[in-house]
Amino acid sequence: MMRPGGELPGHVPTRFWHALEHGRVQCDLCPRGCRLAEGQRGLCYVRANVGAAVALTCWGRSSGFCVDPIEKKPLHHFLPGSAVLSFGTIGCNLTCRFCQNWDISKSREHDRLGERALPDAIALAARRLDCPSVAFTYNEPVVSHEYVVDVAAACRERGVRTVAVTAGYVEPEPRREFFAAMDAANVDLKSFREGFYREMSSAHLAPVLDTLRYLRRETAVWLEITTLLIPGANDSDAELDELTGWIVAELGPDVPLHFSAFHPDFRLRDRPPTPITTLRGARAIAHRNGVRHAYTGNVRDLEGATTYCAGCGARLIERDGYELTAWRLKDGACAACGEPLAGHFEQSPGRWGARRLPVRPEQLAP
Ligand code: SF4
């Protein structure tokens, strides 16, 4: 697939915008609604006013590829044990002070987009590398909407599944098109407080909750949620009680929830790493509120990494880090009591293990 170019290399026209006066335009892709004068870029950096229209400036260019374990996204109920061809572009529409990928998401250098990566080549590379899925990750994929949707279409044509790792901060119309191209998503729910979203990410909570509801109620996309717990910022028992109660009430008990450990980074270096007791406490609150599958992440915690049967409590999938160490599923259900496990499972687990394999640009040659 070769998209017709825009006015400059790597630029393609976009649809989600409207004209303002004097050649200015407003981008309608995400709730920020950036208003852009000629030549100006939006907050996400990759969408810009080019010739009185909004263009995506990074189509067909990647900031890097790697084969990862699917557990690293994290997805625990989608093809466990399998390899996922993961890639990113640059840019993000949030400004999280605690960003754990800031070198890519906040990059202002097109040098980072060194790798030419056309959709067909990515899909073929996934097949060649024995990856049943491709993940749009490392930076926020919704801002590269047209590119991501084209890559996803090429993957689907070749029987490769697609995964979005996203903050879910996107307007309803592009959201429909974006997730129609996805088989699974891990959405960050950064906090359950509007004040946190405003102060830490200069964003709002409501559009994210809206995306979660949309995914669960109106699509077949397999959904898991991640909350990065930052000491003193979003880890109070009261907030976690509200957050997990909302998930069960609005999304049901089967959406897996990952509580992930924070490591001081970017502009938030004055907070300590998240203690494992906080992660375990959050998991206990989630279970108390009816979440069936709550996990701890970014730490070694065998108990918090195990998938349990919601029927009989058997240990269905055991993990040590990103490595699967036991598998007691039969046809996607508990081998002991037959209770189905929510998610997408093959007959046997993937055998990729914990490896992380960087992919060289020449491996993406069409
Ligand atoms: S996608 Fe980018 S340019 Fe468009 S509104 Fe959001 S931050 Fe602004």
JSON list of N, CA and C in Angstrom, two decimals, residues 127-165:
[
{"chain": "A", "resi": 127, "resn": "ARG", "atom": "N", "xyz": [4.77, -11.42, 9.54]},
{"chain": "A", "resi": 127, "resn": "ARG", "atom": "CA", "xyz": [4.63, -12.82, 9.12]},
{"chain": "A", "resi": 127, "resn": "ARG", "atom": "C", "xyz": [5.98, -13.53, 9.16]},
{"chain": "A", "resi": 128, "resn": "ARG", "atom": "N", "xyz": [6.99, -12.84, 8.59]},
{"chain": "A", "resi": 128, "resn": "ARG", "atom": "CA", "xyz": [8.32, -13.44, 8.52]},
{"chain": "A", "resi": 128, "resn": "ARG", "atom": "C", "xyz": [8.89, -13.70, 9.91]},
{"chain": "A", "resi": 129, "resn": "LEU", "atom": "N", "xyz": [8.62, -12.78, 10.84]},
{"chain": "A", "resi": 129, "resn": "LEU", "atom": "CA", "xyz": [9.19, -12.90, 12.19]},
{"chain": "A", "resi": 129, "resn": "LEU", "atom": "C", "xyz": [8.32, -13.76, 13.11]},
{"chain": "A", "resi": 130, "resn": "ASP", "atom": "N", "xyz": [7.26, -14.35, 12.54]},
{"chain": "A", "resi": 130, "resn": "ASP", "atom": "CA", "xyz": [6.39, -15.24, 13.30]},
{"chain": "A", "resi": 130, "resn": "ASP", "atom": "C", "xyz": [5.65, -14.51, 14.42]},
{"chain": "A", "resi": 131, "resn": "CYS", "atom": "N", "xyz": [5.24, -13.29, 14.14]},
{"chain": "A", "resi": 131, "resn": "CYS", "atom": "CA", "xyz": [4.47, -12.50, 15.12]},
{"chain": "A", "resi": 131, "resn": "CYS", "atom": "C", "xyz": [3.00, -12.54, 14.71]},
{"chain": "A", "resi": 132, "resn": "PRO", "atom": "N", "xyz": [2.13, -13.12, 15.50]},
{"chain": "A", "resi": 132, "resn": "PRO", "atom": "CA", "xyz": [0.72, -13.13, 15.12]},
{"chain": "A", "resi": 132, "resn": "PRO", "atom": "C", "xyz": [0.04, -11.77, 15.22]},
{"chain": "A", "resi": 133, "resn": "SER", "atom": "N", "xyz": [0.73, -10.79, 15.83]},
{"chain": "A", "resi": 133, "resn": "SER", "atom": "CA", "xyz": [0.12, -9.46, 15.92]},
{"chain": "A", "resi": 133, "resn": "SER", "atom": "C", "xyz": [1.18, -8.37, 15.79]},
{"chain": "A", "resi": 134, "resn": "VAL", "atom": "N", "xyz": [0.69, -7.18, 15.43]},
{"chain": "A", "resi": 134, "resn": "VAL", "atom": "CA", "xyz": [1.51, -5.96, 15.39]},
{"chain": "A", "resi": 134, "resn": "VAL", "atom": "C", "xyz": [0.94, -4.99, 16.41]},
{"chain": "A", "resi": 135, "resn": "ALA", "atom": "N", "xyz": [1.81, -4.34, 17.20]},
{"chain": "A", "resi": 135, "resn": "ALA", "atom": "CA", "xyz": [1.33, -3.38, 18.19]},
{"chain": "A", "resi": 135, "resn": "ALA", "atom": "C", "xyz": [1.77, -1.97, 17.83]},
{"chain": "A", "resi": 136, "resn": "PHE", "atom": "N", "xyz": [0.83, -1.03, 17.98]},
{"chain": "A", "resi": 136, "resn": "PHE", "atom": "CA", "xyz": [1.11, 0.39, 17.80]},
{"chain": "A", "resi": 136, "resn": "PHE", "atom": "C", "xyz": [1.37, 0.92, 19.20]},
{"chain": "A", "resi": 137, "resn": "THR", "atom": "N", "xyz": [2.61, 1.19, 19.51]},
{"chain": "A", "resi": 137, "resn": "THR", "atom": "CA", "xyz": [3.00, 1.41, 20.90]},
{"chain": "A", "resi": 137, "resn": "THR", "atom": "C", "xyz": [4.22, 2.33, 20.95]},
{"chain": "A", "resi": 138, "resn": "TYR", "atom": "N", "xyz": [4.86, 2.44, 22.07]},
{"chain": "A", "resi": 138, "resn": "TYR", "atom": "CA", "xyz": [6.03, 3.31, 22.35]},
{"chain": "A", "resi": 138, "resn": "TYR", "atom": "C", "xyz": [5.66, 4.79, 22.42]},
{"chain": "A", "resi": 139, "resn": "ASN", "atom": "N", "xyz": [4.80, 5.26, 21.52]},
{"chain": "A", "resi": 139, "resn": "ASN", "atom": "CA", "xyz": [4.27, 6.61, 21.67]},
{"chain": "A", "resi": 139, "resn": "ASN", "atom": "C", "xyz": [2.76, 6.50, 21.38]},
{"chain": "A", "resi": 140, "resn": "GLU", "atom": "N", "xyz": [2.03, 7.60, 21.50]},
{"chain": "A", "resi": 140, "resn": "GLU", "atom": "CA", "xyz": [0.58, 7.54, 21.34]},
{"chain": "A", "resi": 140, "resn": "GLU", "atom": "C", "xyz": [0.19, 7.32, 19.88]},
{"chain": "A", "resi": 141, "resn": "PRO", "atom": "N", "xyz": [-0.47, 6.20, 19.57]},
{"chain": "A", "resi": 141, "resn": "PRO", "atom": "CA", "xyz": [-0.76, 5.94, 18.15]},
{"chain": "A", "resi": 141, "resn": "PRO", "atom": "C", "xyz": [-1.90, 6.77, 17.55]},
{"chain": "A", "resi": 142, "resn": "VAL", "atom": "N", "xyz": [-2.82, 7.29, 18.37]},
{"chain": "A", "resi": 142, "resn": "VAL", "atom": "CA", "xyz": [-3.97, 7.97, 17.73]},
{"chain": "A", "resi": 142, "resn": "VAL", "atom": "C", "xyz": [-3.53, 9.20, 16.94]},
{"chain": "A", "resi": 143, "resn": "VAL", "atom": "N", "xyz": [-2.41, 9.82, 17.34]},
{"chain": "A", "resi": 143, "resn": "VAL", "atom": "CA", "xyz": [-2.00, 11.05, 16.63]},
{"chain": "A", "resi": 143, "resn": "VAL", "atom": "C", "xyz": [-1.48, 10.73, 15.23]},
{"chain": "A", "resi": 144, "resn": "SER", "atom": "N", "xyz": [-1.05, 9.51, 15.00]},
{"chain": "A", "resi": 144, "resn": "SER", "atom": "CA", "xyz": [-0.61, 9.09, 13.65]},
{"chain": "A", "resi": 144, "resn": "SER", "atom": "C", "xyz": [-1.73, 8.32, 12.96]},
{"chain": "A", "resi": 145, "resn": "HIS", "atom": "N", "xyz": [-2.93, 8.75, 13.17]},
{"chain": "A", "resi": 145, "resn": "HIS", "atom": "CA", "xyz": [-4.15, 8.03, 12.78]},
{"chain": "A", "resi": 145, "resn": "HIS", "atom": "C", "xyz": [-4.09, 7.40, 11.37]},
{"chain": "A", "resi": 146, "resn": "GLU", "atom": "N", "xyz": [-3.82, 8.19, 10.36]},
{"chain": "A", "resi": 146, "resn": "GLU", "atom": "CA", "xyz": [-3.93, 7.70, 8.98]},
{"chain": "A", "resi": 146, "resn": "GLU", "atom": "C", "xyz": [-2.89, 6.61, 8.71]},
{"chain": "A", "resi": 147, "resn": "TYR", "atom": "N", "xyz": [-1.72, 6.80, 9.23]},
{"chain": "A", "resi": 147, "resn": "TYR", "atom": "CA", "xyz": [-0.64, 5.81, 9.06]},
{"chain": "A", "resi": 147, "resn": "TYR", "atom": "C", "xyz": [-1.01, 4.50, 9.79]},
{"chain": "A", "resi": 148, "resn": "VAL", "atom": "N", "xyz": [-1.42, 4.63, 11.03]},
{"chain": "A", "resi": 148, "resn": "VAL", "atom": "CA", "xyz": [-1.74, 3.45, 11.84]},
{"chain": "A", "resi": 148, "resn": "VAL", "atom": "C", "xyz": [-2.89, 2.66, 11.20]},
{"chain": "A", "resi": 149, "resn": "VAL", "atom": "N", "xyz": [-3.91, 3.36, 10.74]},
{"chain": "A", "resi": 149, "resn": "VAL", "atom": "CA", "xyz": [-5.06, 2.68, 10.12]},
{"chain": "A", "resi": 149, "resn": "VAL", "atom": "C", "xyz": [-4.62, 1.97, 8.84]},
{"chain": "A", "resi": 150, "resn": "ASP", "atom": "N", "xyz": [-3.73, 2.57, 8.09]},
{"chain": "A", "resi": 150, "resn": "ASP", "atom": "CA", "xyz": [-3.23, 1.92, 6.86]},
{"chain": "A", "resi": 150, "resn": "ASP", "atom": "C", "xyz": [-2.39, 0.68, 7.19]},
{"chain": "A", "resi": 151, "resn": "VAL", "atom": "N", "xyz": [-1.56, 0.78, 8.21]},
{"chain": "A", "resi": 151, "resn": "VAL", "atom": "CA", "xyz": [-0.75, -0.39, 8.61]},
{"chain": "A", "resi": 151, "resn": "VAL", "atom": "C", "xyz": [-1.68, -1.50, 9.10]},
{"chain": "A", "resi": 152, "resn": "ALA", "atom": "N", "xyz": [-2.67, -1.13, 9.90]},
{"chain": "A", "resi": 152, "resn": "ALA", "atom": "CA", "xyz": [-3.59, -2.14, 10.43]},
{"chain": "A", "resi": 152, "resn": "ALA", "atom": "C", "xyz": [-4.33, -2.85, 9.30]},
{"chain": "A", "resi": 153, "resn": "ALA", "atom": "N", "xyz": [-4.73, -2.09, 8.28]},
{"chain": "A", "resi": 153, "resn": "ALA", "atom": "CA", "xyz": [-5.44, -2.71, 7.15]},
{"chain": "A", "resi": 153, "resn": "ALA", "atom": "C", "xyz": [-4.53, -3.69, 6.43]},
{"chain": "A", "resi": 154, "resn": "ALA", "atom": "N", "xyz": [-3.27, -3.33, 6.24]},
{"chain": "A", "resi": 154, "resn": "ALA", "atom": "CA", "xyz": [-2.32, -4.23, 5.57]},
{"chain": "A", "resi": 154, "resn": "ALA", "atom": "C", "xyz": [-2.11, -5.49, 6.42]},
{"chain": "A", "resi": 155, "resn": "CYS", "atom": "N", "xyz": [-2.09, -5.34, 7.73]},
{"chain": "A", "resi": 155, "resn": "CYS", "atom": "CA", "xyz": [-1.93, -6.50, 8.62]},
{"chain": "A", "resi": 155, "resn": "CYS", "atom": "C", "xyz": [-3.12, -7.43, 8.49]},
{"chain": "A", "resi": 156, "resn": "ARG", "atom": "N", "xyz": [-4.30, -6.85, 8.54]},
{"chain": "A", "resi": 156, "resn": "ARG", "atom": "CA", "xyz": [-5.51, -7.68, 8.46]},
{"chain": "A", "resi": 156, "resn": "ARG", "atom": "C", "xyz": [-5.55, -8.47, 7.16]},
{"chain": "A", "resi": 157, "resn": "GLU", "atom": "N", "xyz": [-5.13, -7.83, 6.08]},
{"chain": "A", "resi": 157, "resn": "GLU", "atom": "CA", "xyz": [-5.13, -8.52, 4.77]},
{"chain": "A", "resi": 157, "resn": "GLU", "atom": "C", "xyz": [-4.27, -9.78, 4.81]},
{"chain": "A", "resi": 158, "resn": "ARG", "atom": "N", "xyz": [-3.27, -9.77, 5.69]},
{"chain": "A", "resi": 158, "resn": "ARG", "atom": "CA", "xyz": [-2.35, -10.92, 5.77]},
{"chain": "A", "resi": 158, "resn": "ARG", "atom": "C", "xyz": [-2.58, -11.76, 7.00]},
{"chain": "A", "resi": 159, "resn": "GLY", "atom": "N", "xyz": [-3.71, -11.57, 7.65]},
{"chain": "A", "resi": 159, "resn": "GLY", "atom": "CA", "xyz": [-4.05, -12.41, 8.81]},
{"chain": "A", "resi": 159, "resn": "GLY", "atom": "C", "xyz": [-3.24, -12.09, 10.05]},
{"chain": "A", "resi": 160, "resn": "VAL", "atom": "N", "xyz": [-2.67, -10.87, 10.10]},
{"chain": "A", "resi": 160, "resn": "VAL", "atom": "CA", "xyz": [-1.92, -10.45, 11.30]},
{"chain": "A", "resi": 160, "resn": "VAL", "atom": "C", "xyz": [-2.84, -9.58, 12.13]},
{"chain": "A", "resi": 161, "resn": "ARG", "atom": "N", "xyz": [-2.92, -9.86, 13.44]},
{"chain": "A", "resi": 161, "resn": "ARG", "atom": "CA", "xyz": [-3.82, -9.07, 14.28]},
{"chain": "A", "resi": 161, "resn": "ARG", "atom": "C", "xyz": [-3.16, -7.78, 14.75]},
{"chain": "A", "resi": 162, "resn": "THR", "atom": "N", "xyz": [-3.99, -6.87, 15.27]},
{"chain": "A", "resi": 162, "resn": "THR", "atom": "CA", "xyz": [-3.50, -5.52, 15.56]},
{"chain": "A", "resi": 162, "resn": "THR", "atom": "C", "xyz": [-3.83, -5.11, 16.99]},
{"chain": "A", "resi": 163, "resn": "VAL", "atom": "N", "xyz": [-2.89, -4.42, 17.62]},
{"chain": "A", "resi": 163, "resn": "VAL", "atom": "CA", "xyz": [-3.01, -4.04, 19.04]},
{"chain": "A", "resi": 163, "resn": "VAL", "atom": "C", "xyz": [-2.67, -2.56, 19.17]},
{"chain": "A", "resi": 164, "resn": "ALA", "atom": "N", "xyz": [-3.52, -1.81, 19.86]},
{"chain": "A", "resi": 164, "resn": "ALA", "atom": "CA", "xyz": [-3.22, -0.40, 20.14]},
{"chain": "A", "resi": 164, "resn": "ALA", "atom": "C", "xyz": [-2.92, -0.24, 21.63]},
{"chain": "A", "resi": 165, "resn": "VAL", "atom": "N", "xyz": [-1.83, 0.44, 21.92]},
{"chain": "A", "resi": 165, "resn": "VAL", "atom": "CA", "xyz": [-1.51, 0.80, 23.31]},
{"chain": "A", "resi": 165, "resn": "VAL", "atom": "C", "xyz": [-1.67, 2.31, 23.37]}
]
